[in-house]
Amino acid sequence: MSADKQNDAKFSAMDENKENSPDGGLGLEILQIIKESQQQHGLRHGDYQRYRGYCSRRLRRLRKTLGFKMGNRHKFIGKKITVEMLSDSRYLLLVLMEAERAWSYAMQLKQEANTEPRKRFHLLARLRKAAKHSEKLEKLCESPRVDAKTKLEAQAYTAYLSGMVEFEMQEWKRAMEAFNKCKTIYEKLASAFTEEMAALYRQRVDEISPNIRYCAYNIGDQNAINDLMQMRLTGGGGGMMAEKLEALITQARTKQAATMSEVEWRGRSVPVKIDKARIFLLGLADNEAAIAQASNEETKEHLYETLLAECRDTIQAVKEELKSEAKQRERGSDGDTGKVSNLHYLTYIKLCTLVKRNESMAHTLQAKLKEPEADENKRGPRPQDLIRLYDIVLQSLAELSTLQGLEDDHTFQKEVSLKTLVYKAYRCFFIAQSYVLVKKWSEALVLYERVLKYAKEVQSKAKSLNNSLKDLPDVQELIAEVNAEKYSLQAAAILDTDETAEVPSQQQVKDNTVRAPNLPPGPALVGSSQPSAVPPDFQPIPCKPLFFDSL
């Protein structure tokens, strides 16, 4: 409750600042208030029930503060906020919280409706209630006492909730009109205010865009499907909209999959017998194109993760089909070998994607490793991180070389062998780098020699496989870097040896040739240049006498 009261004080101060604005009108930062409240009270984790509870507590406190109670504990007396009562912007906040409470309850019911379809009727009722409260807020903001910015925000908020109602009722045209109105208002507001507020308005526009494209597709705009697929791949349309996008794209690919019967895999035809495999293979080219066009490494990593997740799901579906066929085979019916080859092909795609994903991550880490550390307290990338990535790459390549159906493909085996040598060289290089950090010079030097050995093998074998080196890191750059590192290592080892020579060794201490630093000289050595013995020699001393009890 203490956090809620702090927010009350914060919003009250915000409202007072607005009341004292130059134009003398009441103001309410509608979008900022609801966004901050949502992030602080559950919506960061999708907990709509918690946010709904917060809205109820907030309403109770506002009514108590304003003296606007609905009767007493014995009797309910309904009251309406009128324009004449607008002496304080908290009356507007009261209506806003009522709308937010109804909306959060609707979103909670939407989550529960996945398993209990009857709750969808209650969901629509609560959404309509939220839209009704937002319309009431818009009418109150039409008063001359309210400033222009609050009026526009109220209109945009009403359009958003109205669009949500029409969207759930699948009235695509009216929903699209409402969302477009909301988008237009927020874009105008973003161009008129500070950068901080503009970022908040643009964020809302980005949230609305998938809904607009989805409505356009359902109205009949076939070009919208490409935009939706791109938004899904880049992480747009999060939350519940993502489920609708997933269903829509799967539906579109299912229609195309009906005509797909086989694919080409390294010069051989593989029949595609399972619908889920067809849908995945149809989207594979789009996914790879999106990865190639990714604007930054973070987006590329997200796309790789999405592709790998789809591939794993498809492989699981094929395995379940094979299990059911195995049971049929036991009953006497023949199995289909085409589905087995589907599994091998999908496994090949998964392993190749893993190699590409880890190579992309390694490339990003290498660039960060060369950059100077901006913050010493913050842990930056280390050579050990790259070693782990190259271990995964080598493991994937080992699985590829033993993949059933490719044992007799000599060209493929040579390509995998060449790639293995390249990644072994890079792995060995970063192991050497990790030894350099702990000043193990001899071990690092031996490993650098091993890197050069691997690199020379790659150069000798690459003459017959020039096409295989296109997607691989440049070995020549690695050789130049290793040679430079070797000279640096030798210099560092010599400097380290000179420094350790100045420090007395343990053997010198044992030979009694070093003087203890804080011990006074003995009487025999006063005025003598001979050092005292460390530790001192043993001297005989009288034994402690033994006493026996007399009998």
PDB file of N, CA and C in Angstrom, residues 396-463:
ATOM      1  N   SER A 396      27.886 -29.505 -33.303  1.00  0.00           N
ATOM      2  CA  SER A 396      26.887 -29.548 -34.378  1.00  0.00           C
ATOM      3  C   SER A 396      27.488 -30.099 -35.662  1.00  0.00           C
ATOM      4  N   LEU A 397      28.722 -29.707 -35.977  1.00  0.00           N
ATOM      5  CA  LEU A 397      29.382 -30.219 -37.184  1.00  0.00           C
ATOM      6  C   LEU A 397      29.645 -31.724 -37.077  1.00  0.00           C
ATOM      7  N   ALA A 398      29.987 -32.185 -35.866  1.00  0.00           N
ATOM      8  CA  ALA A 398      30.204 -33.626 -35.672  1.00  0.00           C
ATOM      9  C   ALA A 398      28.908 -34.396 -35.900  1.00  0.00           C
ATOM     10  N   GLU A 399      27.783 -33.852 -35.452  1.00  0.00           N
ATOM     11  CA  GLU A 399      26.488 -34.502 -35.685  1.00  0.00           C
ATOM     12  C   GLU A 399      26.125 -34.475 -37.171  1.00  0.00           C
ATOM     13  N   LEU A 400      26.464 -33.394 -37.851  1.00  0.00           N
ATOM     14  CA  LEU A 400      26.186 -33.310 -39.285  1.00  0.00           C
ATOM     15  C   LEU A 400      26.952 -34.374 -40.071  1.00  0.00           C
ATOM     16  N   SER A 401      28.202 -34.605 -39.683  1.00  0.00           N
ATOM     17  CA  SER A 401      29.017 -35.579 -40.429  1.00  0.00           C
ATOM     18  C   SER A 401      28.510 -37.001 -40.277  1.00  0.00           C
ATOM     19  N   THR A 402      27.788 -37.285 -39.187  1.00  0.00           N
ATOM     20  CA  THR A 402      27.256 -38.641 -38.971  1.00  0.00           C
ATOM     21  C   THR A 402      25.779 -38.747 -39.286  1.00  0.00           C
ATOM     22  N   LEU A 403      25.194 -37.692 -39.894  1.00  0.00           N
ATOM     23  CA  LEU A 403      23.767 -37.696 -40.188  1.00  0.00           C
ATOM     24  C   LEU A 403      23.443 -38.757 -41.234  1.00  0.00           C
ATOM     25  N   GLN A 404      22.419 -39.550 -40.949  1.00  0.00           N
ATOM     26  CA  GLN A 404      22.055 -40.649 -41.845  1.00  0.00           C
ATOM     27  C   GLN A 404      21.575 -40.101 -43.193  1.00  0.00           C
ATOM     28  N   GLY A 405      22.087 -40.698 -44.253  1.00  0.00           N
ATOM     29  CA  GLY A 405      21.749 -40.267 -45.605  1.00  0.00           C
ATOM     30  C   GLY A 405      22.834 -39.441 -46.249  1.00  0.00           C
ATOM     31  N   LEU A 406      23.817 -38.974 -45.454  1.00  0.00           N
ATOM     32  CA  LEU A 406      24.892 -38.147 -45.998  1.00  0.00           C
ATOM     33  C   LEU A 406      26.265 -38.799 -45.834  1.00  0.00           C
ATOM     34  N   GLU A 407      26.275 -40.079 -45.421  1.00  0.00           N
ATOM     35  CA  GLU A 407      27.567 -40.746 -45.216  1.00  0.00           C
ATOM     36  C   GLU A 407      28.345 -40.904 -46.518  1.00  0.00           C
ATOM     37  N   ASP A 408      27.626 -41.123 -47.618  1.00  0.00           N
ATOM     38  CA  ASP A 408      28.288 -41.357 -48.913  1.00  0.00           C
ATOM     39  C   ASP A 408      28.469 -40.089 -49.740  1.00  0.00           C
ATOM     40  N   ASP A 409      28.042 -38.965 -49.202  1.00  0.00           N
ATOM     41  CA  ASP A 409      28.206 -37.682 -49.908  1.00  0.00           C
ATOM     42  C   ASP A 409      29.609 -37.157 -49.590  1.00  0.00           C
ATOM     43  N   HIS A 410      30.585 -37.495 -50.446  1.00  0.00           N
ATOM     44  CA  HIS A 410      31.990 -37.167 -50.156  1.00  0.00           C
ATOM     45  C   HIS A 410      32.241 -35.652 -50.173  1.00  0.00           C
ATOM     46  N   THR A 411      31.562 -34.941 -51.069  1.00  0.00           N
ATOM     47  CA  THR A 411      31.728 -33.483 -51.112  1.00  0.00           C
ATOM     48  C   THR A 411      31.274 -32.850 -49.806  1.00  0.00           C
ATOM     49  N   PHE A 412      30.127 -33.302 -49.313  1.00  0.00           N
ATOM     50  CA  PHE A 412      29.605 -32.765 -48.050  1.00  0.00           C
ATOM     51  C   PHE A 412      30.544 -33.081 -46.886  1.00  0.00           C
ATOM     52  N   GLN A 413      31.081 -34.306 -46.879  1.00  0.00           N
ATOM     53  CA  GLN A 413      31.989 -34.690 -45.792  1.00  0.00           C
ATOM     54  C   GLN A 413      33.269 -33.845 -45.811  1.00  0.00           C
ATOM     55  N   LYS A 414      33.748 -33.526 -47.016  1.00  0.00           N
ATOM     56  CA  LYS A 414      34.934 -32.666 -47.125  1.00  0.00           C
ATOM     57  C   LYS A 414      34.633 -31.250 -46.630  1.00  0.00           C
ATOM     58  N   GLU A 415      33.439 -30.757 -46.967  1.00  0.00           N
ATOM     59  CA  GLU A 415      33.044 -29.417 -46.516  1.00  0.00           C
ATOM     60  C   GLU A 415      32.966 -29.361 -44.989  1.00  0.00           C
ATOM     61  N   VAL A 416      32.350 -30.377 -44.393  1.00  0.00           N
ATOM     62  CA  VAL A 416      32.234 -30.413 -42.929  1.00  0.00           C
ATOM     63  C   VAL A 416      33.615 -30.516 -42.290  1.00  0.00           C
ATOM     64  N   SER A 417      34.496 -31.325 -42.901  1.00  0.00           N
ATOM     65  CA  SER A 417      35.854 -31.468 -42.367  1.00  0.00           C
ATOM     66  C   SER A 417      36.611 -30.139 -42.421  1.00  0.00           C
ATOM     67  N   LEU A 418      36.435 -29.407 -43.520  1.00  0.00           N
ATOM     68  CA  LEU A 418      37.093 -28.109 -43.662  1.00  0.00           C
ATOM     69  C   LEU A 418      36.559 -27.102 -42.636  1.00  0.00           C
ATOM     70  N   LYS A 419      35.233 -27.069 -42.477  1.00  0.00           N
ATOM     71  CA  LYS A 419      34.639 -26.165 -41.489  1.00  0.00           C
ATOM     72  C   LYS A 419      35.102 -26.507 -40.076  1.00  0.00           C
ATOM     73  N   THR A 420      35.221 -27.806 -39.801  1.00  0.00           N
ATOM     74  CA  THR A 420      35.683 -28.233 -38.479  1.00  0.00           C
ATOM     75  C   THR A 420      37.088 -27.711 -38.196  1.00  0.00           C
ATOM     76  N   LEU A 421      37.962 -27.768 -39.196  1.00  0.00           N
ATOM     77  CA  LEU A 421      39.325 -27.257 -39.014  1.00  0.00           C
ATOM     78  C   LEU A 421      39.328 -25.751 -38.742  1.00  0.00           C
ATOM     79  N   VAL A 422      38.479 -25.021 -39.458  1.00  0.00           N
ATOM     80  CA  VAL A 422      38.419 -23.566 -39.279  1.00  0.00           C
ATOM     81  C   VAL A 422      37.979 -23.225 -37.853  1.00  0.00           C
ATOM     82  N   TYR A 423      36.909 -23.862 -37.415  1.00  0.00           N
ATOM     83  CA  TYR A 423      36.384 -23.540 -36.083  1.00  0.00           C
ATOM     84  C   TYR A 423      37.288 -24.083 -34.979  1.00  0.00           C
ATOM     85  N   LYS A 424      38.006 -25.159 -35.244  1.00  0.00           N
ATOM     86  CA  LYS A 424      39.005 -25.635 -34.278  1.00  0.00           C
ATOM     87  C   LYS A 424      40.122 -24.603 -34.116  1.00  0.00           C
ATOM     88  N   ALA A 425      40.520 -24.013 -35.242  1.00  0.00           N
ATOM     89  CA  ALA A 425      41.568 -22.988 -35.185  1.00  0.00           C
ATOM     90  C   ALA A 425      41.118 -21.797 -34.339  1.00  0.00           C
ATOM     91  N   TYR A 426      39.875 -21.346 -34.543  1.00  0.00           N
ATOM     92  CA  TYR A 426      39.381 -20.212 -33.765  1.00  0.00           C
ATOM     93  C   TYR A 426      39.203 -20.579 -32.291  1.00  0.00           C
ATOM     94  N   ARG A 427      38.734 -21.789 -32.040  1.00  0.00           N
ATOM     95  CA  ARG A 427      38.585 -22.215 -30.646  1.00  0.00           C
ATOM     96  C   ARG A 427      39.947 -22.247 -29.951  1.00  0.00           C
ATOM     97  N   CYS A 428      40.941 -22.800 -30.655  1.00  0.00           N
ATOM     98  CA  CYS A 428      42.297 -22.889 -30.108  1.00  0.00           C
ATOM     99  C   CYS A 428      42.870 -21.485 -29.856  1.00  0.00           C
ATOM    100  N   PHE A 429      42.555 -20.555 -30.744  1.00  0.00           N
ATOM    101  CA  PHE A 429      43.045 -19.178 -30.596  1.00  0.00           C
ATOM    102  C   PHE A 429      42.516 -18.547 -29.317  1.00  0.00           C
ATOM    103  N   PHE A 430      41.237 -18.738 -29.028  1.00  0.00           N
ATOM    104  CA  PHE A 430      40.659 -18.102 -27.839  1.00  0.00           C
ATOM    105  C   PHE A 430      41.029 -18.840 -26.561  1.00  0.00           C
ATOM    106  N   ILE A 431      41.359 -20.125 -26.649  1.00  0.00           N
ATOM    107  CA  ILE A 431      41.926 -20.812 -25.487  1.00  0.00           C
ATOM    108  C   ILE A 431      43.290 -20.206 -25.155  1.00  0.00           C
ATOM    109  N   ALA A 432      44.082 -19.943 -26.206  1.00  0.00           N
ATOM    110  CA  ALA A 432      45.383 -19.292 -26.000  1.00  0.00           C
ATOM    111  C   ALA A 432      45.204 -17.909 -25.379  1.00  0.00           C
ATOM    112  N   GLN A 433      44.191 -17.180 -25.827  1.00  0.00           N
ATOM    113  CA  GLN A 433      43.926 -15.854 -25.268  1.00  0.00           C
ATOM    114  C   GLN A 433      43.591 -15.930 -23.778  1.00  0.00           C
ATOM    115  N   SER A 434      42.836 -16.976 -23.408  1.00  0.00           N
ATOM    116  CA  SER A 434      42.498 -17.130 -21.989  1.00  0.00           C
ATOM    117  C   SER A 434      43.742 -17.450 -21.158  1.00  0.00           C
ATOM    118  N   TYR A 435      44.712 -18.198 -21.730  1.00  0.00           N
ATOM    119  CA  TYR A 435      45.966 -18.479 -21.016  1.00  0.00           C
ATOM    120  C   TYR A 435      46.824 -17.217 -20.893  1.00  0.00           C
ATOM    121  N   VAL A 436      46.768 -16.365 -21.894  1.00  0.00           N
ATOM    122  CA  VAL A 436      47.525 -15.112 -21.833  1.00  0.00           C
ATOM    123  C   VAL A 436      47.041 -14.245 -20.671  1.00  0.00           C
ATOM    124  N   LEU A 437      45.746 -14.255 -20.427  1.00  0.00           N
ATOM    125  CA  LEU A 437      45.189 -13.437 -19.348  1.00  0.00           C
ATOM    126  C   LEU A 437      45.703 -13.856 -17.974  1.00  0.00           C
ATOM    127  N   VAL A 438      46.012 -15.142 -17.821  1.00  0.00           N
ATOM    128  CA  VAL A 438      46.527 -15.624 -16.523  1.00  0.00           C
ATOM    129  C   VAL A 438      48.046 -15.779 -16.547  1.00  0.00           C
ATOM    130  N   LYS A 439      48.703 -15.242 -17.597  1.00  0.00           N
ATOM    131  CA  LYS A 439      50.159 -15.195 -17.716  1.00  0.00           C
ATOM    132  C   LYS A 439      50.807 -16.579 -17.801  1.00  0.00           C
ATOM    133  N   LYS A 440      50.125 -17.493 -18.491  1.00  0.00           N
ATOM    134  CA  LYS A 440      50.718 -18.804 -18.782  1.00  0.00           C
ATOM    135  C   LYS A 440      51.283 -18.728 -20.201  1.00  0.00           C
ATOM    136  N   TRP A 441      52.484 -18.168 -20.287  1.00  0.00           N
ATOM    137  CA  TRP A 441      53.053 -17.824 -21.591  1.00  0.00           C
ATOM    138  C   TRP A 441      53.384 -19.057 -22.423  1.00  0.00           C
ATOM    139  N   SER A 442      53.996 -20.066 -21.829  1.00  0.00           N
ATOM    140  CA  SER A 442      54.422 -21.236 -22.608  1.00  0.00           C
ATOM    141  C   SER A 442      53.222 -21.987 -23.179  1.00  0.00           C
ATOM    142  N   GLU A 443      52.139 -22.152 -22.355  1.00  0.00           N
ATOM    143  CA  GLU A 443      50.950 -22.840 -22.851  1.00  0.00           C
ATOM    144  C   GLU A 443      50.301 -22.062 -23.994  1.00  0.00           C
ATOM    145  N   ALA A 444      50.254 -20.723 -23.841  1.00  0.00           N
ATOM    146  CA  ALA A 444      49.653 -19.900 -24.888  1.00  0.00           C
ATOM    147  C   ALA A 444      50.453 -19.981 -26.185  1.00  0.00           C
ATOM    148  N   LEU A 445      51.800 -20.000 -26.077  1.00  0.00           N
ATOM    149  CA  LEU A 445      52.639 -20.075 -27.270  1.00  0.00           C
ATOM    150  C   LEU A 445      52.429 -21.392 -28.013  1.00  0.00           C
ATOM    151  N   VAL A 446      52.330 -22.482 -27.264  1.00  0.00           N
ATOM    152  CA  VAL A 446      52.077 -23.788 -27.897  1.00  0.00           C
ATOM    153  C   VAL A 446      50.732 -23.784 -28.622  1.00  0.00           C
ATOM    154  N   LEU A 447      49.732 -23.177 -27.999  1.00  0.00           N
ATOM    155  CA  LEU A 447      48.406 -23.135 -28.630  1.00  0.00           C
ATOM    156  C   LEU A 447      48.393 -22.245 -29.872  1.00  0.00           C
ATOM    157  N   TYR A 448      49.141 -21.157 -29.858  1.00  0.00           N
ATOM    158  CA  TYR A 448      49.243 -20.325 -31.058  1.00  0.00           C
ATOM    159  C   TYR A 448      49.869 -21.110 -32.215  1.00  0.00           C
ATOM    160  N   GLU A 449      50.877 -21.933 -31.900  1.00  0.00           N
ATOM    161  CA  GLU A 449      51.476 -22.784 -32.943  1.00  0.00           C
ATOM    162  C   GLU A 449      50.454 -23.770 -33.492  1.00  0.00           C
ATOM    163  N   ARG A 450      49.572 -24.276 -32.584  1.00  0.00           N
ATOM    164  CA  ARG A 450      48.520 -25.196 -33.043  1.00  0.00           C
ATOM    165  C   ARG A 450      47.532 -24.487 -33.963  1.00  0.00           C
ATOM    166  N   VAL A 451      47.235 -23.223 -33.666  1.00  0.00           N
ATOM    167  CA  VAL A 451      46.330 -22.441 -34.525  1.00  0.00           C
ATOM    168  C   VAL A 451      46.921 -22.314 -35.927  1.00  0.00           C
ATOM    169  N   LEU A 452      48.215 -22.009 -35.995  1.00  0.00           N
ATOM    170  CA  LEU A 452      48.862 -21.887 -37.308  1.00  0.00           C
ATOM    171  C   LEU A 452      48.842 -23.208 -38.065  1.00  0.00           C
ATOM    172  N   LYS A 453      48.999 -24.298 -37.334  1.00  0.00           N
ATOM    173  CA  LYS A 453      48.947 -25.623 -37.976  1.00  0.00           C
ATOM    174  C   LYS A 453      47.573 -25.865 -38.594  1.00  0.00           C
ATOM    175  N   TYR A 454      46.507 -25.566 -37.823  1.00  0.00           N
ATOM    176  CA  TYR A 454      45.147 -25.744 -38.352  1.00  0.00           C
ATOM    177  C   TYR A 454      44.908 -24.838 -39.556  1.00  0.00           C
ATOM    178  N   ALA A 455      45.384 -23.600 -39.472  1.00  0.00           N
ATOM    179  CA  ALA A 455      45.155 -22.641 -40.559  1.00  0.00           C
ATOM    180  C   ALA A 455      45.844 -23.084 -41.848  1.00  0.00           C
ATOM    181  N   LYS A 456      47.058 -23.618 -41.730  1.00  0.00           N
ATOM    182  CA  LYS A 456      47.760 -24.099 -42.925  1.00  0.00           C
ATOM    183  C   LYS A 456      47.050 -25.304 -43.538  1.00  0.00           C
ATOM    184  N   GLU A 457      46.488 -26.173 -42.693  1.00  0.00           N
ATOM    185  CA  GLU A 457      45.714 -27.309 -43.214  1.00  0.00           C
ATOM    186  C   GLU A 457      44.486 -26.823 -43.981  1.00  0.00           C
ATOM    187  N   VAL A 458      43.841 -25.786 -43.431  1.00  0.00           N
ATOM    188  CA  VAL A 458      42.666 -25.235 -44.114  1.00  0.00           C
ATOM    189  C   VAL A 458      43.053 -24.685 -45.477  1.00  0.00           C
ATOM    190  N   GLN A 459      44.161 -23.948 -45.542  1.00  0.00           N
ATOM    191  CA  GLN A 459      44.582 -23.371 -46.811  1.00  0.00           C
ATOM    192  C   GLN A 459      44.945 -24.429 -47.835  1.00  0.00           C
ATOM    193  N   SER A 460      45.547 -25.525 -47.391  1.00  0.00           N
ATOM    194  CA  SER A 460      45.916 -26.589 -48.327  1.00  0.00           C
ATOM    195  C   SER A 460      44.692 -27.351 -48.842  1.00  0.00           C
ATOM    196  N   LYS A 461      43.669 -27.521 -47.978  1.00  0.00           N
ATOM    197  CA  LYS A 461      42.478 -28.275 -48.390  1.00  0.00           C
ATOM    198  C   LYS A 461      41.446 -27.415 -49.093  1.00  0.00           C
ATOM    199  N   ALA A 462      41.551 -26.097 -48.937  1.00  0.00           N
ATOM    200  CA  ALA A 462      40.523 -25.212 -49.480  1.00  0.00           C
ATOM    201  C   ALA A 462      40.651 -24.999 -50.979  1.00  0.00           C
ATOM    202  N   LYS A 463      41.748 -25.438 -51.584  1.00  0.00           N
ATOM    203  CA  LYS A 463      41.937 -25.198 -53.019  1.00  0.00           C
ATOM    204  C   LYS A 463      40.883 -25.912 -53.849  1.00  0.00           C
TER     205      LYS A 463
END
